[in-house]
């Protein structure tokens, strides 16, 4: 069974930084696109960023461009999200999710999810 | 930007009821749509992809239909384990937008 375990969440002041990690197991990590998806308290789901299998193509939702960086280490089966210049509106549970890819290696839907890690941005 | 509108936002139903949730897209999605179930404090779980394909291991009482701009998720006979929030998600655009969710509550 696919396992995705996030870590690194916590309380951070506005303008601060945080790095999330996701440890993957029970599948060939380097074969898959990976994403971060977040959920603000009591709200819906929002895709944040994804990265291709080799780690050389990244995409971001507009609201985090220039502030967040997604990366991966295939040797360590790990996904990361470096979050800088954090704002109150970034407060959310952040999920690591495996992408199912389709035509022309495009990411489609999320077929496996971690349990999430809570990031709270507050003074 | 694409908009994904789900309705109703909340649905009250009883065990055994047939339940239908609708997701409407602001532009043609083809059949590039997925449905997820989320229980409180838990991660979402994939139920349906490509509008009507059932994910492995998902009970057959769940079904999806629709194309282009209108999609439905149907639970043929609601079970106690099905009380949860359901989200649609398009994957026709790079932003892969989710609907705002439909909470299925016990009547």
PDB file of C-alpha atoms in Angstrom:
ATOM      1  CA  UNK A   1       0.000   0.000   0.000  1.00  0.00           C
ATOM      2  CA  UNK A   2       1.272   3.452  -0.935  1.00  0.00           C
ATOM      3  CA  UNK A   3       2.492   5.431   2.066  1.00  0.00           C
ATOM      4  CA  UNK A   4       3.017   9.191   2.178  1.00  0.00           C
ATOM      5  CA  UNK A   5       4.018  10.754   5.490  1.00  0.00           C
ATOM      6  CA  UNK A   6       4.263  14.520   5.833  1.00  0.00           C
ATOM      7  CA  UNK A   7       6.230  16.391   8.468  1.00  0.00           C
ATOM      8  CA  UNK A   8       7.512  19.882   9.192  1.00  0.00           C
ATOM      9  CA  UNK A   9       4.325  21.775   9.917  1.00  0.00           C
ATOM     10  CA  UNK A  10       3.937  24.112  12.852  1.00  0.00           C
ATOM     11  CA  UNK A  11       3.332  27.666  13.995  1.00  0.00           C
ATOM     12  CA  UNK A  12       5.229  30.406  12.181  1.00  0.00           C
ATOM     13  CA  UNK A  13       4.982  34.185  12.225  1.00  0.00           C
ATOM     14  CA  UNK A  14       3.862  36.136   9.156  1.00  0.00           C
ATOM     15  CA  UNK A  15       6.840  36.647   6.861  1.00  0.00           C
ATOM     16  CA  UNK A  16       8.542  33.536   8.196  1.00  0.00           C
ATOM     17  CA  UNK A  17       9.625  30.340   6.475  1.00  0.00           C
ATOM     18  CA  UNK A  18       8.916  26.653   6.855  1.00  0.00           C
ATOM     19  CA  UNK A  19       9.994  23.529   4.996  1.00  0.00           C
ATOM     20  CA  UNK A  20       7.615  20.620   4.665  1.00  0.00           C
ATOM     21  CA  UNK A  21       8.761  17.089   3.892  1.00  0.00           C
ATOM     22  CA  UNK A  22       6.949  14.038   2.596  1.00  0.00           C
ATOM     23  CA  UNK A  23       8.447  10.559   2.905  1.00  0.00           C
ATOM     24  CA  UNK A  24       7.173   8.137   0.288  1.00  0.00           C
ATOM     25  CA  UNK A  25       7.260   4.347   0.389  1.00  0.00           C
ATOM     26  CA  UNK A  26       5.718   1.217  -1.082  1.00  0.00           C
ATOM     27  CA  UNK A  27       5.932   2.474  -4.668  1.00  0.00           C
ATOM     28  CA  UNK A  28       8.593   3.576  -7.131  1.00  0.00           C
ATOM     29  CA  UNK A  29       8.736   7.247  -6.192  1.00  0.00           C
ATOM     30  CA  UNK A  30      10.808   8.317  -9.195  1.00  0.00           C
ATOM     31  CA  UNK A  31       8.069   7.119 -11.595  1.00  0.00           C
ATOM     32  CA  UNK A  32       5.487   9.636 -10.409  1.00  0.00           C
ATOM     33  CA  UNK A  33       4.621  13.304 -10.564  1.00  0.00           C
ATOM     34  CA  UNK A  34       3.997  14.569  -7.020  1.00  0.00           C
ATOM     35  CA  UNK A  35       1.923  17.434  -5.650  1.00  0.00           C
ATOM     36  CA  UNK A  36       1.147  19.454  -2.567  1.00  0.00           C
ATOM     37  CA  UNK A  37      -2.535  20.185  -1.926  1.00  0.00           C
ATOM     38  CA  UNK A  38      -3.750  22.341   0.956  1.00  0.00           C
ATOM     39  CA  UNK A  39      -6.948  22.824   2.907  1.00  0.00           C
ATOM     40  CA  UNK A  40      -7.573  25.893   5.026  1.00  0.00           C
ATOM     41  CA  UNK A  41      -9.486  25.249   8.266  1.00  0.00           C
ATOM     42  CA  UNK A  42     -13.119  24.469   7.454  1.00  0.00           C
ATOM     43  CA  UNK A  43     -12.553  25.120   3.751  1.00  0.00           C
ATOM     44  CA  UNK A  44     -12.133  23.162   0.538  1.00  0.00           C
ATOM     45  CA  UNK A  45      -9.125  21.718  -1.245  1.00  0.00           C
ATOM     46  CA  UNK A  46      -6.611  23.715  -3.269  1.00  0.00           C
ATOM     47  CA  UNK A  47      -3.787  22.329  -5.408  1.00  0.00           C
ATOM     48  CA  UNK A  48      -0.582  24.224  -4.534  1.00  0.00           C
ATOM     49  CA  UNK A  49       2.286  22.851  -6.596  1.00  0.00           C
ATOM     50  CA  UNK A  50       3.518  19.851  -8.511  1.00  0.00           C
ATOM     51  CA  UNK A  51       6.819  18.499  -9.780  1.00  0.00           C
ATOM     52  CA  UNK A  52       7.611  16.024 -12.505  1.00  0.00           C
ATOM     53  CA  UNK A  53       9.392  12.727 -12.092  1.00  0.00           C
ATOM     54  CA  UNK A  54      12.892  14.101 -12.723  1.00  0.00           C
ATOM     55  CA  UNK A  55      12.388  17.235 -10.664  1.00  0.00           C
ATOM     56  CA  UNK A  56      13.075  19.610 -13.538  1.00  0.00           C
ATOM     57  CA  UNK A  57       9.508  20.825 -14.172  1.00  0.00           C
ATOM     58  CA  UNK A  58       7.472  22.603 -11.516  1.00  0.00           C
ATOM     59  CA  UNK A  59       4.077  24.294 -11.508  1.00  0.00           C
ATOM     60  CA  UNK A  60       2.445  26.478  -8.867  1.00  0.00           C
ATOM     61  CA  UNK A  61      -0.894  28.058  -8.109  1.00  0.00           C
ATOM     62  CA  UNK A  62      -0.648  31.806  -8.711  1.00  0.00           C
ATOM     63  CA  UNK A  63      -1.033  32.714  -5.022  1.00  0.00           C
ATOM     64  CA  UNK A  64       2.244  31.017  -4.027  1.00  0.00           C
ATOM     65  CA  UNK A  65       4.423  31.735  -7.069  1.00  0.00           C
ATOM     66  CA  UNK A  66       7.708  33.325  -6.029  1.00  0.00           C
ATOM     67  CA  UNK A  67       7.205  32.328  -2.390  1.00  0.00           C
ATOM     68  CA  UNK A  68       6.998  28.515  -2.404  1.00  0.00           C
ATOM     69  CA  UNK A  69       9.389  26.038  -4.005  1.00  0.00           C
ATOM     70  CA  UNK A  70       8.635  22.377  -4.555  1.00  0.00           C
ATOM     71  CA  UNK A  71      11.508  19.920  -4.866  1.00  0.00           C
ATOM     72  CA  UNK A  72      12.242  16.232  -4.587  1.00  0.00           C
ATOM     73  CA  UNK A  73      15.073  13.827  -3.839  1.00  0.00           C
ATOM     74  CA  UNK A  74      14.441  10.567  -5.646  1.00  0.00           C
ATOM     75  CA  UNK A  75      17.367   8.880  -3.884  1.00  0.00           C
ATOM     76  CA  UNK A  76      15.652   9.558  -0.567  1.00  0.00           C
ATOM     77  CA  UNK A  77      12.080   8.995  -1.820  1.00  0.00           C
ATOM     78  CA  UNK A  78      11.195  12.419  -0.504  1.00  0.00           C
ATOM     79  CA  UNK A  79       9.187  15.443  -1.578  1.00  0.00           C
ATOM     80  CA  UNK A  80       9.630  18.919  -0.136  1.00  0.00           C
ATOM     81  CA  UNK A  81       7.881  22.275  -0.030  1.00  0.00           C
ATOM     82  CA  UNK A  82       9.938  25.305   0.953  1.00  0.00           C
ATOM     83  CA  UNK A  83       7.555  28.052   2.030  1.00  0.00           C
ATOM     84  CA  UNK A  84       8.875  31.603   2.389  1.00  0.00           C
ATOM     85  CA  UNK A  85       7.200  34.951   3.085  1.00  0.00           C
ATOM     86  CA  UNK A  86       4.323  33.132   4.730  1.00  0.00           C
ATOM     87  CA  UNK A  87       0.975  34.892   5.101  1.00  0.00           C
ATOM     88  CA  UNK A  88      -2.023  34.277   7.324  1.00  0.00           C
ATOM     89  CA  UNK A  89      -3.913  32.974   4.301  1.00  0.00           C
ATOM     90  CA  UNK A  90      -1.354  30.180   3.918  1.00  0.00           C
ATOM     91  CA  UNK A  91      -2.679  28.633   7.144  1.00  0.00           C
ATOM     92  CA  UNK A  92      -3.864  25.153   6.170  1.00  0.00           C
ATOM     93  CA  UNK A  93      -3.329  21.440   6.360  1.00  0.00           C
ATOM     94  CA  UNK A  94      -0.833  20.587   3.630  1.00  0.00           C
ATOM     95  CA  UNK A  95      -1.183  17.207   1.970  1.00  0.00           C
ATOM     96  CA  UNK A  96       1.411  15.408  -0.084  1.00  0.00           C
ATOM     97  CA  UNK A  97      -0.319  13.625  -2.960  1.00  0.00           C
ATOM     98  CA  UNK A  98       0.709  11.282  -5.732  1.00  0.00           C
ATOM     99  CA  UNK A  99      -0.344  12.322  -9.210  1.00  0.00           C
ATOM    100  CA  UNK A 100      -1.778   9.972 -11.754  1.00  0.00           C
ATOM    101  CA  UNK A 101      -0.407  11.081 -15.111  1.00  0.00           C
ATOM    102  CA  UNK A 102      -2.032  10.691 -18.469  1.00  0.00           C
ATOM    103  CA  UNK A 103      -1.497  11.759 -22.036  1.00  0.00           C
ATOM    104  CA  UNK A 104       1.897  13.354 -22.715  1.00  0.00           C
ATOM    105  CA  UNK A 105       2.877  12.824 -19.069  1.00  0.00           C
ATOM    106  CA  UNK A 106       0.343  15.426 -17.875  1.00  0.00           C
ATOM    107  CA  UNK A 107      -0.693  15.218 -14.207  1.00  0.00           C
ATOM    108  CA  UNK A 108      -4.347  14.350 -13.851  1.00  0.00           C
ATOM    109  CA  UNK A 109      -5.858  13.407 -10.501  1.00  0.00           C
ATOM    110  CA  UNK A 110      -4.486  12.488  -7.077  1.00  0.00           C
ATOM    111  CA  UNK A 111      -4.607   8.775  -6.415  1.00  0.00           C
ATOM    112  CA  UNK A 112      -2.886   8.638  -3.027  1.00  0.00           C
ATOM    113  CA  UNK A 113      -2.642  11.151  -0.182  1.00  0.00           C
ATOM    114  CA  UNK A 114      -0.699  11.550   3.032  1.00  0.00           C
ATOM    115  CA  UNK A 115      -2.368  12.349   6.340  1.00  0.00           C
ATOM    116  CA  UNK A 116      -1.403  16.029   6.157  1.00  0.00           C
ATOM    117  CA  UNK A 117       0.597  18.445   8.267  1.00  0.00           C
ATOM    118  CA  UNK A 118      -0.834  21.655   9.737  1.00  0.00           C
ATOM    119  CA  UNK A 119       0.808  24.982   9.028  1.00  0.00           C
ATOM    120  CA  UNK A 120      -0.393  27.928  11.102  1.00  0.00           C
ATOM    121  CA  UNK A 121       0.762  31.428  10.213  1.00  0.00           C
ATOM    122  CA  UNK A 122       0.045  33.779  13.081  1.00  0.00           C
ATOM    123  CA  UNK A 123       1.732  36.325  15.303  1.00  0.00           C
TER     124      UNK A 123
ATOM    125  CA  UNK B   1     -10.026  30.972 -14.437  1.00  0.00           C
ATOM    126  CA  UNK B   2     -12.224  27.914 -14.434  1.00  0.00           C
ATOM    127  CA  UNK B   3     -14.959  27.648 -11.828  1.00  0.00           C
ATOM    128  CA  UNK B   4     -16.230  24.360 -10.460  1.00  0.00           C
ATOM    129  CA  UNK B   5     -19.595  24.710  -8.722  1.00  0.00           C
ATOM    130  CA  UNK B   6     -20.953  21.878  -6.626  1.00  0.00           C
ATOM    131  CA  UNK B   7     -24.492  21.615  -5.370  1.00  0.00           C
ATOM    132  CA  UNK B   8     -26.006  21.178  -2.989  1.00  0.00           C
ATOM    133  CA  UNK B   9     -23.430  22.379  -0.467  1.00  0.00           C
ATOM    134  CA  UNK B  10     -25.103  20.273   2.211  1.00  0.00           C
ATOM    135  CA  UNK B  11     -27.354  17.282   1.802  1.00  0.00           C
ATOM    136  CA  UNK B  12     -29.323  15.514   4.553  1.00  0.00           C
ATOM    137  CA  UNK B  13     -30.158  11.911   3.834  1.00  0.00           C
ATOM    138  CA  UNK B  14     -30.956   8.600   5.484  1.00  0.00           C
ATOM    139  CA  UNK B  15     -29.281   5.225   5.234  1.00  0.00           C
ATOM    140  CA  UNK B  16     -30.568   3.508   2.113  1.00  0.00           C
ATOM    141  CA  UNK B  17     -31.327   6.735   0.235  1.00  0.00           C
ATOM    142  CA  UNK B  18     -30.179   7.366  -3.305  1.00  0.00           C
ATOM    143  CA  UNK B  19     -28.009  10.476  -3.284  1.00  0.00           C
ATOM    144  CA  UNK B  20     -26.912  12.637  -6.198  1.00  0.00           C
ATOM    145  CA  UNK B  21     -24.321  15.408  -6.100  1.00  0.00           C
ATOM    146  CA  UNK B  22     -23.779  17.727  -9.055  1.00  0.00           C
ATOM    147  CA  UNK B  23     -20.630  19.497 -10.221  1.00  0.00           C
ATOM    148  CA  UNK B  24     -20.864  22.159 -12.901  1.00  0.00           C
ATOM    149  CA  UNK B  25     -17.844  23.503 -14.787  1.00  0.00           C
ATOM    150  CA  UNK B  26     -17.583  26.984 -16.253  1.00  0.00           C
ATOM    151  CA  UNK B  27     -16.037  25.572 -19.411  1.00  0.00           C
ATOM    152  CA  UNK B  28     -15.957  22.288 -21.315  1.00  0.00           C
ATOM    153  CA  UNK B  29     -14.023  19.683 -19.339  1.00  0.00           C
ATOM    154  CA  UNK B  30     -14.660  16.719 -21.610  1.00  0.00           C
ATOM    155  CA  UNK B  31     -14.586  13.877 -19.095  1.00  0.00           C
ATOM    156  CA  UNK B  32     -11.517  15.110 -17.229  1.00  0.00           C
ATOM    157  CA  UNK B  33     -13.139  14.994 -13.811  1.00  0.00           C
ATOM    158  CA  UNK B  34     -12.503  13.150 -10.555  1.00  0.00           C
ATOM    159  CA  UNK B  35     -14.500  12.737  -7.341  1.00  0.00           C
ATOM    160  CA  UNK B  36     -13.106  12.390  -3.822  1.00  0.00           C
ATOM    161  CA  UNK B  37     -14.549  11.521  -0.418  1.00  0.00           C
ATOM    162  CA  UNK B  38     -13.189  13.172   2.717  1.00  0.00           C
ATOM    163  CA  UNK B  39     -14.054  12.332   6.301  1.00  0.00           C
ATOM    164  CA  UNK B  40     -13.349  14.749   9.182  1.00  0.00           C
ATOM    165  CA  UNK B  41      -9.667  14.895  10.071  1.00  0.00           C
ATOM    166  CA  UNK B  42      -8.717  12.543   7.241  1.00  0.00           C
ATOM    167  CA  UNK B  43      -7.156  12.881   3.824  1.00  0.00           C
ATOM    168  CA  UNK B  44      -9.340  12.802   0.722  1.00  0.00           C
ATOM    169  CA  UNK B  45      -9.839   9.468  -1.001  1.00  0.00           C
ATOM    170  CA  UNK B  46     -10.196   9.045  -4.759  1.00  0.00           C
ATOM    171  CA  UNK B  47     -13.535   7.526  -5.766  1.00  0.00           C
ATOM    172  CA  UNK B  48     -14.042   8.224  -9.472  1.00  0.00           C
ATOM    173  CA  UNK B  49     -11.798   9.376 -12.312  1.00  0.00           C
ATOM    174  CA  UNK B  50     -12.452  10.234 -15.949  1.00  0.00           C
ATOM    175  CA  UNK B  51     -15.992  11.186 -14.873  1.00  0.00           C
ATOM    176  CA  UNK B  52     -17.270   7.620 -14.591  1.00  0.00           C
ATOM    177  CA  UNK B  53     -14.401   5.188 -13.912  1.00  0.00           C
ATOM    178  CA  UNK B  54     -14.512   3.617 -10.464  1.00  0.00           C
ATOM    179  CA  UNK B  55     -11.208   3.557  -8.593  1.00  0.00           C
ATOM    180  CA  UNK B  56     -10.090   0.112  -7.528  1.00  0.00           C
ATOM    181  CA  UNK B  57     -11.545  -0.928  -4.172  1.00  0.00           C
ATOM    182  CA  UNK B  58     -14.358   1.636  -4.175  1.00  0.00           C
ATOM    183  CA  UNK B  59     -17.807   0.091  -3.599  1.00  0.00           C
ATOM    184  CA  UNK B  60     -20.011  -0.236  -6.662  1.00  0.00           C
ATOM    185  CA  UNK B  61     -22.766   1.840  -5.045  1.00  0.00           C
ATOM    186  CA  UNK B  62     -20.702   4.852  -6.109  1.00  0.00           C
ATOM    187  CA  UNK B  63     -21.026   5.920  -9.722  1.00  0.00           C
ATOM    188  CA  UNK B  64     -20.174   8.955 -11.779  1.00  0.00           C
ATOM    189  CA  UNK B  65     -21.597  10.344 -14.971  1.00  0.00           C
ATOM    190  CA  UNK B  66     -21.566  13.402 -17.167  1.00  0.00           C
ATOM    191  CA  UNK B  67     -19.353  15.220 -19.608  1.00  0.00           C
ATOM    192  CA  UNK B  68     -18.414  18.685 -20.816  1.00  0.00           C
ATOM    193  CA  UNK B  69     -19.836  21.002 -18.121  1.00  0.00           C
ATOM    194  CA  UNK B  70     -22.181  18.899 -15.978  1.00  0.00           C
ATOM    195  CA  UNK B  71     -21.209  15.928 -13.861  1.00  0.00           C
ATOM    196  CA  UNK B  72     -22.902  13.871 -11.162  1.00  0.00           C
ATOM    197  CA  UNK B  73     -21.788  11.564  -8.379  1.00  0.00           C
ATOM    198  CA  UNK B  74     -24.457   9.098  -7.304  1.00  0.00           C
ATOM    199  CA  UNK B  75     -24.545   6.852  -4.259  1.00  0.00           C
ATOM    200  CA  UNK B  76     -27.186   4.259  -5.018  1.00  0.00           C
ATOM    201  CA  UNK B  77     -27.917   3.244  -1.420  1.00  0.00           C
ATOM    202  CA  UNK B  78     -26.323   5.423   1.246  1.00  0.00           C
ATOM    203  CA  UNK B  79     -24.430   3.508   3.910  1.00  0.00           C
ATOM    204  CA  UNK B  80     -23.326   4.720   7.376  1.00  0.00           C
ATOM    205  CA  UNK B  81     -19.715   4.892   6.169  1.00  0.00           C
ATOM    206  CA  UNK B  82     -20.689   7.306   3.374  1.00  0.00           C
ATOM    207  CA  UNK B  83     -21.468  10.311   5.571  1.00  0.00           C
ATOM    208  CA  UNK B  84     -18.632  12.601   4.532  1.00  0.00           C
ATOM    209  CA  UNK B  85     -17.781  15.552   2.320  1.00  0.00           C
ATOM    210  CA  UNK B  86     -17.408  14.985  -1.413  1.00  0.00           C
ATOM    211  CA  UNK B  87     -15.327  17.062  -3.822  1.00  0.00           C
ATOM    212  CA  UNK B  88     -15.118  17.148  -7.584  1.00  0.00           C
ATOM    213  CA  UNK B  89     -11.833  18.104  -9.285  1.00  0.00           C
ATOM    214  CA  UNK B  90     -11.167  18.979 -12.890  1.00  0.00           C
ATOM    215  CA  UNK B  91      -7.927  18.066 -14.606  1.00  0.00           C
ATOM    216  CA  UNK B  92      -8.464  19.770 -17.910  1.00  0.00           C
ATOM    217  CA  UNK B  93      -6.413  22.778 -16.816  1.00  0.00           C
ATOM    218  CA  UNK B  94      -3.047  22.990 -15.108  1.00  0.00           C
ATOM    219  CA  UNK B  95      -4.618  24.465 -11.946  1.00  0.00           C
ATOM    220  CA  UNK B  96      -6.745  21.332 -11.388  1.00  0.00           C
ATOM    221  CA  UNK B  97      -9.499  23.175  -9.550  1.00  0.00           C
ATOM    222  CA  UNK B  98     -11.677  21.539  -6.919  1.00  0.00           C
ATOM    223  CA  UNK B  99     -15.327  22.187  -6.288  1.00  0.00           C
ATOM    224  CA  UNK B 100     -16.206  23.682  -2.927  1.00  0.00           C
ATOM    225  CA  UNK B 101     -17.531  20.396  -1.555  1.00  0.00           C
ATOM    226  CA  UNK B 102     -20.828  18.758  -0.643  1.00  0.00           C
ATOM    227  CA  UNK B 103     -21.342  17.585   2.913  1.00  0.00           C
ATOM    228  CA  UNK B 104     -23.607  14.551   3.225  1.00  0.00           C
ATOM    229  CA  UNK B 105     -25.199  14.543   6.669  1.00  0.00           C
ATOM    230  CA  UNK B 106     -27.417  12.129   8.533  1.00  0.00           C
ATOM    231  CA  UNK B 107     -31.081  13.117   8.336  1.00  0.00           C
TER     232      UNK B 107
END
